[in-house]
PDB file of C-alpha atoms in Angstrom:
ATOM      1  CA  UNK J   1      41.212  75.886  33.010  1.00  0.00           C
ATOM      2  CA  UNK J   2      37.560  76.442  34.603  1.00  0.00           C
ATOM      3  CA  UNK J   3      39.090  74.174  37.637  1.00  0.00           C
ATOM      4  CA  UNK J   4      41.589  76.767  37.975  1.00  0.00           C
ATOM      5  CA  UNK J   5      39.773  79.871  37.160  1.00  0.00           C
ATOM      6  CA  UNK J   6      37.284  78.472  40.098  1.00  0.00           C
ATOM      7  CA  UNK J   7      40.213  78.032  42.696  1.00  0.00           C
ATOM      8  CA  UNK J   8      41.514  82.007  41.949  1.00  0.00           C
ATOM      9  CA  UNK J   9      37.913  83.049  42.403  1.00  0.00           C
ATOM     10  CA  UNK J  10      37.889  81.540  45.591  1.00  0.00           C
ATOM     11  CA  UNK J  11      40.652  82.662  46.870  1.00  0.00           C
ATOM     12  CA  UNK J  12      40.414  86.015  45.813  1.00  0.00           C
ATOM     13  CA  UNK J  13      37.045  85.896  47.298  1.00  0.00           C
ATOM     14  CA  UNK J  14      38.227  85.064  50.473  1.00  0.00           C
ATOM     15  CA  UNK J  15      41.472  87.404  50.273  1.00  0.00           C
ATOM     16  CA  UNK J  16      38.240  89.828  50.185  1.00  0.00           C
ATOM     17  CA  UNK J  17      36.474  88.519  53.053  1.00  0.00           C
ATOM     18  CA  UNK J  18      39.273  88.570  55.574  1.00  0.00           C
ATOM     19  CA  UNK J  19      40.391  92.152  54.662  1.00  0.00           C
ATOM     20  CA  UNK J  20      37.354  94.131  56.825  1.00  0.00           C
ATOM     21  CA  UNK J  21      38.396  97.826  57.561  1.00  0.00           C
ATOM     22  CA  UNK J  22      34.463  98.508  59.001  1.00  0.00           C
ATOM     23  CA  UNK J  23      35.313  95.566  61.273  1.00  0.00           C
ATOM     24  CA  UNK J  24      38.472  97.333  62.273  1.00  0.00           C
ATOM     25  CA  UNK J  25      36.317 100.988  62.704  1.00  0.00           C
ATOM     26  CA  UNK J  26      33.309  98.292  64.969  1.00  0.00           C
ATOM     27  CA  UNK J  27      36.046  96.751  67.287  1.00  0.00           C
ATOM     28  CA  UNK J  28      37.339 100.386  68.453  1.00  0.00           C
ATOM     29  CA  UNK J  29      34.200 101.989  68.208  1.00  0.00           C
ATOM     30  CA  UNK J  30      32.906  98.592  70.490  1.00  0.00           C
ATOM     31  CA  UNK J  31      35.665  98.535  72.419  1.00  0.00           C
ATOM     32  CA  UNK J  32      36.195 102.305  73.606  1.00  0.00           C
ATOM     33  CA  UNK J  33      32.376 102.331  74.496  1.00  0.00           C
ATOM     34  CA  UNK J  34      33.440  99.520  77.382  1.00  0.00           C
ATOM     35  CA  UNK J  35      35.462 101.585  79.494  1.00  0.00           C
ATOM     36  CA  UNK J  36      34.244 100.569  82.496  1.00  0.00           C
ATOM     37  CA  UNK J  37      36.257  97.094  81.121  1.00  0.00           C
ATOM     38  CA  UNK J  38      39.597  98.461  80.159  1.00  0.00           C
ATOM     39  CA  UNK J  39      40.125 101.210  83.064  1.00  0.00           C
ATOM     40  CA  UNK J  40      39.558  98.227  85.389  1.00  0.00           C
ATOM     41  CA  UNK J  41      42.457  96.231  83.639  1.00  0.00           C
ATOM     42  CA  UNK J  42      44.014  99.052  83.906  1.00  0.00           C
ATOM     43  CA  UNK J  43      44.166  99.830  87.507  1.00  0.00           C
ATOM     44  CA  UNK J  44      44.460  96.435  87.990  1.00  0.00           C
ATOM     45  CA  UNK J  45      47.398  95.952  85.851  1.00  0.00           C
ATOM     46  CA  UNK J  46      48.956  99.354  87.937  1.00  0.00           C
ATOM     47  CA  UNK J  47      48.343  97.919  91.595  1.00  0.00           C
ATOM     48  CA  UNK J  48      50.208  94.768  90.552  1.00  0.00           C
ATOM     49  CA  UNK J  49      52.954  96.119  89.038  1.00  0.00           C
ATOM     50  CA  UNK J  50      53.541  97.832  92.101  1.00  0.00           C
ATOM     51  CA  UNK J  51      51.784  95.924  94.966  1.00  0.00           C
ATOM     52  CA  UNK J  52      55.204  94.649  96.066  1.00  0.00           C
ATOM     53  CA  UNK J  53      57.223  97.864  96.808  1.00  0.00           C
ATOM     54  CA  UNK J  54      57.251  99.558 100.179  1.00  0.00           C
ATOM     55  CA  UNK J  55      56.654 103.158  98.526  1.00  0.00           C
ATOM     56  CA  UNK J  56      54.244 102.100  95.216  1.00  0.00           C
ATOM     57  CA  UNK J  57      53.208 104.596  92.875  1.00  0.00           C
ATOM     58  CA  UNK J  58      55.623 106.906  94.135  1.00  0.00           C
ATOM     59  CA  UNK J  59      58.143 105.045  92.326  1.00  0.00           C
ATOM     60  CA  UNK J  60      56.741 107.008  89.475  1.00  0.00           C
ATOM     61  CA  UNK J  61      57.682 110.481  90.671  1.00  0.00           C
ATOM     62  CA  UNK J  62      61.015 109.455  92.365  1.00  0.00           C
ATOM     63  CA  UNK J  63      62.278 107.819  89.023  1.00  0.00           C
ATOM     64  CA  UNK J  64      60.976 110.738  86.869  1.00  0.00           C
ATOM     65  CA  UNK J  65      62.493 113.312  89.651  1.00  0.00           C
ATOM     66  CA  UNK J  66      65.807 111.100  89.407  1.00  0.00           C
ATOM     67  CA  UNK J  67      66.458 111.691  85.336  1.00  0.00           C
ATOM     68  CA  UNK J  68      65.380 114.914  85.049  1.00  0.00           C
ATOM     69  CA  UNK J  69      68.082 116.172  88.112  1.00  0.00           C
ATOM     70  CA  UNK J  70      70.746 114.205  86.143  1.00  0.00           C
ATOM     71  CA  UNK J  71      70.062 115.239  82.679  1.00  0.00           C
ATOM     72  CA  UNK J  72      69.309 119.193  84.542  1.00  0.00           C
ATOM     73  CA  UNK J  73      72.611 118.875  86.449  1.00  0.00           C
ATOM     74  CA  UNK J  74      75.147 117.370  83.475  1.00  0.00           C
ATOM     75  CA  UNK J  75      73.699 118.643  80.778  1.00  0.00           C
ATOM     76  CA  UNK J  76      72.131 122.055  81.604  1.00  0.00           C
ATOM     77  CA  UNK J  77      75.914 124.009  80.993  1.00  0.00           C
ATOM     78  CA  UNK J  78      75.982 122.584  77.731  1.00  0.00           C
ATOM     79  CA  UNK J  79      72.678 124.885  76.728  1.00  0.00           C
ATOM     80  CA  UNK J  80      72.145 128.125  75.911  1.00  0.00           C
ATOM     81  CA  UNK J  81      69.029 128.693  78.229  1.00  0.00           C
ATOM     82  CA  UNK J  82      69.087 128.957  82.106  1.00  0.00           C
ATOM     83  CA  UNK J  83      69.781 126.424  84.335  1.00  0.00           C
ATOM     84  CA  UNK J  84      66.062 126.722  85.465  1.00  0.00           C
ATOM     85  CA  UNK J  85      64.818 127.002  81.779  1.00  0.00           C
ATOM     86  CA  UNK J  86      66.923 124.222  80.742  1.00  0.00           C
ATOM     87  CA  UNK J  87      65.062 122.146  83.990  1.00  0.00           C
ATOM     88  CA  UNK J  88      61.888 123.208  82.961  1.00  0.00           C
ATOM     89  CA  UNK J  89      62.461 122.109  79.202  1.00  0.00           C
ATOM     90  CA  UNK J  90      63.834 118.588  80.384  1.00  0.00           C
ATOM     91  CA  UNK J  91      60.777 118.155  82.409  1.00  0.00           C
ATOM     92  CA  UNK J  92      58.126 118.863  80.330  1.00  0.00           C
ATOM     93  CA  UNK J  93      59.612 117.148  77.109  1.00  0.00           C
ATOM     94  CA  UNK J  94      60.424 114.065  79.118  1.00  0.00           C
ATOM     95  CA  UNK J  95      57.229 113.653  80.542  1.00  0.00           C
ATOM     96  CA  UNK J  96      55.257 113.603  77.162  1.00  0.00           C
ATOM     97  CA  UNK J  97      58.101 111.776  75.635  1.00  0.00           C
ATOM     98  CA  UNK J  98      57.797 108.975  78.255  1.00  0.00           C
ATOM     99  CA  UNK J  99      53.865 108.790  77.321  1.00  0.00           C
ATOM    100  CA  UNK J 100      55.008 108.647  73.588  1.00  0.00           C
ATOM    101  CA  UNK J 101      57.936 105.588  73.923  1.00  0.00           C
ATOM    102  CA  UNK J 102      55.594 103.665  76.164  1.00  0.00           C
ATOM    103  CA  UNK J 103      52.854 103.634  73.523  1.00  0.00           C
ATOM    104  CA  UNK J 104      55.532 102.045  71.270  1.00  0.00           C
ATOM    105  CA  UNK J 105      57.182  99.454  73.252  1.00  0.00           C
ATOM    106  CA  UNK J 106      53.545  98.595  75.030  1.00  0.00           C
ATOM    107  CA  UNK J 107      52.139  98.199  71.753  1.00  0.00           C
ATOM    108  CA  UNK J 108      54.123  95.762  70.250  1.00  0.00           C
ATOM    109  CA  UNK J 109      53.425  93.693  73.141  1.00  0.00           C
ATOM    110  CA  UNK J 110      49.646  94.699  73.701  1.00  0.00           C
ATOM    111  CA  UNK J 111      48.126  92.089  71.905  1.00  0.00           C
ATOM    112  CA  UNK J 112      50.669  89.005  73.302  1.00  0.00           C
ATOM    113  CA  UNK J 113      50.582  89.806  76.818  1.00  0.00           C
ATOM    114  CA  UNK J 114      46.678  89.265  76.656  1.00  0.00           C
ATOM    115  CA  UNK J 115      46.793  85.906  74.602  1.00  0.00           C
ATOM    116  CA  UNK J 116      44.589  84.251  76.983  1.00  0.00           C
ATOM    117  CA  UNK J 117      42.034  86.752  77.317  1.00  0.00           C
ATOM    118  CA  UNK J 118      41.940  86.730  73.082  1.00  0.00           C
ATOM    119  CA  UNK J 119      41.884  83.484  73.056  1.00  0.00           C
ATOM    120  CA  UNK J 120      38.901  82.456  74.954  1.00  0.00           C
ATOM    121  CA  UNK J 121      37.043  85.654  75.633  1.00  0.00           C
ATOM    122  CA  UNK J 122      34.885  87.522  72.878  1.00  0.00           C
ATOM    123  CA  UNK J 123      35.960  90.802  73.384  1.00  0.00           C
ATOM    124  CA  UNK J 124      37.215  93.891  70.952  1.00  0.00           C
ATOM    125  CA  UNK J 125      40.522  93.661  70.419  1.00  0.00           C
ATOM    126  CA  UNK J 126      40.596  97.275  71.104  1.00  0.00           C
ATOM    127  CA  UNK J 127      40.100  96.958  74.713  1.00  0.00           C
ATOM    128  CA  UNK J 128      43.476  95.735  75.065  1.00  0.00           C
ATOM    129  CA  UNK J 129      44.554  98.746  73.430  1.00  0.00           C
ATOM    130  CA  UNK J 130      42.847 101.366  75.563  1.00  0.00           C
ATOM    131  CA  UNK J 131      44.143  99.620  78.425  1.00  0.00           C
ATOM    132  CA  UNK J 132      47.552  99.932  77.527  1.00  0.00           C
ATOM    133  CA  UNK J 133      46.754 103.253  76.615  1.00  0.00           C
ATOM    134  CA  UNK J 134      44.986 104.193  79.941  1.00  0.00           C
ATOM    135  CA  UNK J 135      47.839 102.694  82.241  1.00  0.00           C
ATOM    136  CA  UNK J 136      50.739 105.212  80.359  1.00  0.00           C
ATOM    137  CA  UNK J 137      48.260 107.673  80.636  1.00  0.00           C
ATOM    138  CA  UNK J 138      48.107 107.326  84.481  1.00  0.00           C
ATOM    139  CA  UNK J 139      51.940 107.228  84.502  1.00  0.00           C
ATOM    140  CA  UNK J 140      52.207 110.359  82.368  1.00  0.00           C
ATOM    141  CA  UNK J 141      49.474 112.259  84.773  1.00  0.00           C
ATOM    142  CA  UNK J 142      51.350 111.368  87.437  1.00  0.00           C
ATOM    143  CA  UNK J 143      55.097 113.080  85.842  1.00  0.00           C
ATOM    144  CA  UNK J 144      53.055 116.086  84.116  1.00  0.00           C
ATOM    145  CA  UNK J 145      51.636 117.140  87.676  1.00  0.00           C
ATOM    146  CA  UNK J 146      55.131 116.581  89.186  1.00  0.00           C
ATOM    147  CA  UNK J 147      56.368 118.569  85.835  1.00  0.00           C
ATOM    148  CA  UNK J 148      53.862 121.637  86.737  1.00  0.00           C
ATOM    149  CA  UNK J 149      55.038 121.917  90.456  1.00  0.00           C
ATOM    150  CA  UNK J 150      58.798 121.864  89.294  1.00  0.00           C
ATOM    151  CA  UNK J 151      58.371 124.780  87.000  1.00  0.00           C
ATOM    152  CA  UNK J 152      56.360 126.466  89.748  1.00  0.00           C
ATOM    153  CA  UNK J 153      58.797 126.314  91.769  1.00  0.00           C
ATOM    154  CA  UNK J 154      61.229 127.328  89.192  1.00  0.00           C
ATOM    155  CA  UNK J 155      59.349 130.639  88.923  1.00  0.00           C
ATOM    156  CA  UNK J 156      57.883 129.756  85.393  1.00  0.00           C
ATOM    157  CA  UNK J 157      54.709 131.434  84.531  1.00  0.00           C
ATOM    158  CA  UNK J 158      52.028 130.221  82.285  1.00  0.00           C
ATOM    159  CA  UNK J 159      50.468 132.334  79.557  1.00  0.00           C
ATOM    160  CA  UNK J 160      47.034 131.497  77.926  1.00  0.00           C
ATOM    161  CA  UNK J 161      49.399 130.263  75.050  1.00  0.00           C
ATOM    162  CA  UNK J 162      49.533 126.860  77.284  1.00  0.00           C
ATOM    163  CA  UNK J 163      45.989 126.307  76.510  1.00  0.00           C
ATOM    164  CA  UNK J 164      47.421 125.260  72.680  1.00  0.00           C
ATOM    165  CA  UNK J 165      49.025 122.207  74.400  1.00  0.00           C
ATOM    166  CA  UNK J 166      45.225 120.500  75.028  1.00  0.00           C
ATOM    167  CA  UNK J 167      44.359 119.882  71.304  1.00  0.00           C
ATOM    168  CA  UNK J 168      48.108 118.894  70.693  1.00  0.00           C
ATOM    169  CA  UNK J 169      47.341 116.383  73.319  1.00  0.00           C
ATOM    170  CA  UNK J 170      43.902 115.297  72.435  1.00  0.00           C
ATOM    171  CA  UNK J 171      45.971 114.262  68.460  1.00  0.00           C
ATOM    172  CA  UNK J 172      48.521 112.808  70.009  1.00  0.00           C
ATOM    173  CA  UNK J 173      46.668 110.695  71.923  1.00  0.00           C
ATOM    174  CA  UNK J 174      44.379 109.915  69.007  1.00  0.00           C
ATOM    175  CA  UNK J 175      47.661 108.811  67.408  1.00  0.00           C
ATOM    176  CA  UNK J 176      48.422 106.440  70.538  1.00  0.00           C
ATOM    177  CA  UNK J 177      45.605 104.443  69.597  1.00  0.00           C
ATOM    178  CA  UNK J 178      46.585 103.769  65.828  1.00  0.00           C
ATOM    179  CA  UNK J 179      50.007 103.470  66.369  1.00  0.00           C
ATOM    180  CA  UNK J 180      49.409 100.709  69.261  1.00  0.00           C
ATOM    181  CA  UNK J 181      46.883  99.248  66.759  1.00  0.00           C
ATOM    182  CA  UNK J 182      49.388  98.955  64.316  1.00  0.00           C
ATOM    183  CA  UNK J 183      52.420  97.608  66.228  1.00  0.00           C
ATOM    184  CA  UNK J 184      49.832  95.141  68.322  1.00  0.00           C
ATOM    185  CA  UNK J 185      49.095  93.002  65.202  1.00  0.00           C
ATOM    186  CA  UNK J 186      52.366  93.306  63.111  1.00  0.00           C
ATOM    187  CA  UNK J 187      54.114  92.342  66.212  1.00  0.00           C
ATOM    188  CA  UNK J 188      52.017  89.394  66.966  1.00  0.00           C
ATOM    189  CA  UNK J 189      52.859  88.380  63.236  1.00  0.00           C
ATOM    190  CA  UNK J 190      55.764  88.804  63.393  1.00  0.00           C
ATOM    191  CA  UNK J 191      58.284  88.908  66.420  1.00  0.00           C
ATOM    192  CA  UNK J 192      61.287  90.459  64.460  1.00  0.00           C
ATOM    193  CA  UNK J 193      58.699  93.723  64.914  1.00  0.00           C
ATOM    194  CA  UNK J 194      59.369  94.186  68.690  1.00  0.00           C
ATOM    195  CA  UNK J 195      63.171  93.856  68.478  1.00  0.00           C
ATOM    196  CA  UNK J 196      63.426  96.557  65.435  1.00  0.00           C
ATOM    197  CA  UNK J 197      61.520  98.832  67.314  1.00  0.00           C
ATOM    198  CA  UNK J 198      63.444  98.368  70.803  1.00  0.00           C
ATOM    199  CA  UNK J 199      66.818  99.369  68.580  1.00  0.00           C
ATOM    200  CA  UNK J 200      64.802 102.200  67.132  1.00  0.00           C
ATOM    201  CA  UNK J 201      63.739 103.867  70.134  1.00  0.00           C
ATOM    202  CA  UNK J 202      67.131 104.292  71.476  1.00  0.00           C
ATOM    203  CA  UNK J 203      68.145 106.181  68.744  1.00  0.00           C
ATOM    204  CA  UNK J 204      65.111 108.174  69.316  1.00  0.00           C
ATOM    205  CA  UNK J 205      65.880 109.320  72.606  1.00  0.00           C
ATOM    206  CA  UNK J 206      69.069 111.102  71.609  1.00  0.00           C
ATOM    207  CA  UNK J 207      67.446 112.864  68.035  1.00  0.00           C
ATOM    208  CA  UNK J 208      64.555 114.017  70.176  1.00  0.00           C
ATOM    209  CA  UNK J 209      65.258 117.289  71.756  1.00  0.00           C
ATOM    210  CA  UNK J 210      65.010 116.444  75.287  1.00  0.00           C
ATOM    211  CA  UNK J 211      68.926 115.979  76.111  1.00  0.00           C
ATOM    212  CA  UNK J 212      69.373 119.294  73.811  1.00  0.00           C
ATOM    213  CA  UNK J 213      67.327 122.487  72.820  1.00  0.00           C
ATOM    214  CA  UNK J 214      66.136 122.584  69.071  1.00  0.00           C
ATOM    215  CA  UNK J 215      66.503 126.050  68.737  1.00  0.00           C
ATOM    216  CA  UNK J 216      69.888 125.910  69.623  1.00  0.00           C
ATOM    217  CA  UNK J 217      70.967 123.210  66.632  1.00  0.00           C
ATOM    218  CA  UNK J 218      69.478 124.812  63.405  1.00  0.00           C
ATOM    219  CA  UNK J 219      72.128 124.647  61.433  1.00  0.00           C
ATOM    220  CA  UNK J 220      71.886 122.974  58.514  1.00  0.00           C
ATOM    221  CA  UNK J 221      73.609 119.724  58.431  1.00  0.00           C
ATOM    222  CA  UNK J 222      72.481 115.393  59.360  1.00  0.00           C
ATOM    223  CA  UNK J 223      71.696 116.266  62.932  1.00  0.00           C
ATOM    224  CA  UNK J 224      69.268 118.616  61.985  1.00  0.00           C
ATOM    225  CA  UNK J 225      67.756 116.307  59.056  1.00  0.00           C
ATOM    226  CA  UNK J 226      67.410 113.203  61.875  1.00  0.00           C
ATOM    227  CA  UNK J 227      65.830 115.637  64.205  1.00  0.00           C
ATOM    228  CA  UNK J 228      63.311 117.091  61.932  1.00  0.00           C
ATOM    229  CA  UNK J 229      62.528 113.659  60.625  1.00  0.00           C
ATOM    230  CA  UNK J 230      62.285 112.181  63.761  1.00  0.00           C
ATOM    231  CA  UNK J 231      58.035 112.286  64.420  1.00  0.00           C
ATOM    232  CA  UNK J 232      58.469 112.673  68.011  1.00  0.00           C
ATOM    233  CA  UNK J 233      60.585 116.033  67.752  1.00  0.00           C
ATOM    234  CA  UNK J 234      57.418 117.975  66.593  1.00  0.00           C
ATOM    235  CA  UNK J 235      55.154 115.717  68.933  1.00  0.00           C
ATOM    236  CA  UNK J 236      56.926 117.373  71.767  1.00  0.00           C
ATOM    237  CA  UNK J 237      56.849 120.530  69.592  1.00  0.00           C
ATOM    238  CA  UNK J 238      53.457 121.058  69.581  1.00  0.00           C
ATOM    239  CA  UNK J 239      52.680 119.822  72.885  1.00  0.00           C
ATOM    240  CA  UNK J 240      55.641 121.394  75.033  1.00  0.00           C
ATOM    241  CA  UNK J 241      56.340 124.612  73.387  1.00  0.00           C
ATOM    242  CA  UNK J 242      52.822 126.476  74.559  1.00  0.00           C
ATOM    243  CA  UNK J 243      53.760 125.160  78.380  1.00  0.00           C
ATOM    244  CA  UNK J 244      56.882 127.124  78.034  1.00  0.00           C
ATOM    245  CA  UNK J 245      55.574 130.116  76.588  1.00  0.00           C
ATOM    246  CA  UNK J 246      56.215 129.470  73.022  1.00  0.00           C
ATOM    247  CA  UNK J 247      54.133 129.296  70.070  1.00  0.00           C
ATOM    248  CA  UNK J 248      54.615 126.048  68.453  1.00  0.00           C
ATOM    249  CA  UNK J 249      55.828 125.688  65.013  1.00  0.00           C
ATOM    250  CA  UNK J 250      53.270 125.754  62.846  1.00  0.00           C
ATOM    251  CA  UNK J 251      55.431 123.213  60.592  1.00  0.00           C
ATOM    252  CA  UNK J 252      55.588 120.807  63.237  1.00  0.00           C
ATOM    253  CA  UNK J 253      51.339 120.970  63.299  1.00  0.00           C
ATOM    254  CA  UNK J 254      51.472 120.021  59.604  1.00  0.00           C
ATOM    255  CA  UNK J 255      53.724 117.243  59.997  1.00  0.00           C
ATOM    256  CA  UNK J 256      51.661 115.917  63.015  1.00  0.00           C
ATOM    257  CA  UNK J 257      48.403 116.291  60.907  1.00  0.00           C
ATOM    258  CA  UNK J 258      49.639 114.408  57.636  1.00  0.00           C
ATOM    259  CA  UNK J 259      50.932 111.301  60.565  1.00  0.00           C
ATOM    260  CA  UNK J 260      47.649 111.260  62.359  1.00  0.00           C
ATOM    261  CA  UNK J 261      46.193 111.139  58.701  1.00  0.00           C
ATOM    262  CA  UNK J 262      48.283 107.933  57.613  1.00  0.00           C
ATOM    263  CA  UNK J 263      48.553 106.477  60.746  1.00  0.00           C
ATOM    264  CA  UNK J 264      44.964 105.880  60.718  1.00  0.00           C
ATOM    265  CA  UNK J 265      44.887 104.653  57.204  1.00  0.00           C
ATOM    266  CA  UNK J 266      47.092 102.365  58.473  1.00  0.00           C
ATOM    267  CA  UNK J 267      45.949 101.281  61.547  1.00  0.00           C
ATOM    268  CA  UNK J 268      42.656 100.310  59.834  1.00  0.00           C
ATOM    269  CA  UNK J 269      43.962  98.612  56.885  1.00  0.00           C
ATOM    270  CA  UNK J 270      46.449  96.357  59.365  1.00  0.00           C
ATOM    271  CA  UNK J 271      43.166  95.557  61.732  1.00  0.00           C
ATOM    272  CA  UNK J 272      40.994  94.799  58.663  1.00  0.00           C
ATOM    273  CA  UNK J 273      43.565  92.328  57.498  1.00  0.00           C
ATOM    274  CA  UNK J 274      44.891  91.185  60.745  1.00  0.00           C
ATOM    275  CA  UNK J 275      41.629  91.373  63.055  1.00  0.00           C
ATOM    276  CA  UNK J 276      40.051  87.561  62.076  1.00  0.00           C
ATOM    277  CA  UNK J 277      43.822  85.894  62.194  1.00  0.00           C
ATOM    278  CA  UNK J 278      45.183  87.030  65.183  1.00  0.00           C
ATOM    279  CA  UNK J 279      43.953  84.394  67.773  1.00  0.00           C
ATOM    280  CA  UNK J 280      46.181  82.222  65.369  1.00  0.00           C
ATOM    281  CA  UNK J 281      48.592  84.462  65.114  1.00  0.00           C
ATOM    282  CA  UNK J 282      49.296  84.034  69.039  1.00  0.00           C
TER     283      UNK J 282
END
């Protein structure tokens, strides 16, 4: 009985030791103070992926140009708005909707596609993170500016009301970091985590307003329900709507606010567990 009583002490003990949320808060904290480190993994990682092709980075804008023409020229009669308001809607929602998906399907993999650096090098975990994070970042610089000239052109006019779209941006890149956090070490524990979320976010890109104008389907009815519960409909929300002239929803602030709330209680509680078995994990 005492043997036994000793053993669950033990183990509870440890259970105790390996859960470490203020090791989870050092390794950002740690690893976002090195950004010399990750914005040079970053570039790096950007000049290879395109060191190859004859026109580079400008892959970026041509492929970004190329979807939202299509989506402008087929779906723009099925909208309410103007053809050039429907234009300008596509391209600022699928600009920060890019920067959104890529922080999803990059973070799943964020932690496995530096297995040797995790393995042998001492660093914060986090650095991979804000790597990942910096390279979509670049990508999504790189549309928004080609997303500002477009609606220039298209004769749209800002208002101070765009200003609103900086803090919305500031939280939702605060929730990049947790939500990479998260999928990085549940993915590297387990694999099925990737492929759920690769059938997820194709169903995300058609119940995210970016083919179609929420205003325009209010009615009440399961559309509307997978819209509204769909996170990245009132990420784009907040962040588009005050680029287009609109004052966001103030519902789609609170929603945001409660998510960037539990997706940091999450993020640390997965890195407190996670953060001491990962290299084992890999």
């Amino acid at each position: 009985m005492t043997l036994k009583s000793s053993v669950t002490t033990t183990t509870v003990g440890t259970n105790r030791v390996n859960f470490d949320p203020l090791l989870a808060i050092r390794d950002v904290v740690d690893g976002f103070s090195r950004r010399s480190l990750w914005m040079a993994f970053a570039i790096d990682q950007i000049q290879q992926r395109y060191r190859r092709s004859r026109i580079g980075f400008a892959w970026i804008i041509v492929s970004y140009l190329i979807f939202v023409g299509s989506i402008s020229l087929f779906f723009g009669n099925f909208s309410d708005l103007a053809h050039r308001h429907f234009t300008a809607y596509v391209a600022i929602n699928y600009a920060i909707f890019q920067f959104l998906m890529a922080n999803i399907s990059d973070g799943c993999a964020v932690f496995r596609s530096a297995k040797t650096w995790i393995s042998s090098t001492p660093l914060p975990h986090s650095i991979h993170v804000f790597k990942s994070i910096a390279r979509s970042l670049f990508v999504f610089v790189v549309c928004l500016i080609v997303a500002f000239i477009v609606l220039l052109v298209l004769g749209q006019k800002f208002s101070p009301v765009a200003l609103l779209s900086i803090p919305a941006f500031i939280v939702l890149l605060i929730n990049a970091v947790f939500i990479q956090i998260t999928f990085g070490y549940a993915a590297a524990r387990y694999r099925d985590v990737d492929y759920f979320m690769q059938s997820i976010t194709r169903i995300l890109f058609f119940t995210t307003p970016i083919l179609w104008v929420r205003d325009e389907h209010m009615k009440t009815g399961l559309r509307l329900a997978l819209s509204e519960f769909n996170p990245f409909t009132h990420a784009l929300e907040i962040f588009s709507s005050p680029l287009l002239g609109e004052l966001p929803d103030p519902k789609s602030w609170i929603i945001i606010g409660w998510l960037t709330i539990a997706n940091c209680v999450i993020a640390i509680c997965v890195a407190g567990v996670s953060h001491r078995r990962l290299a084992f994990w890999l």
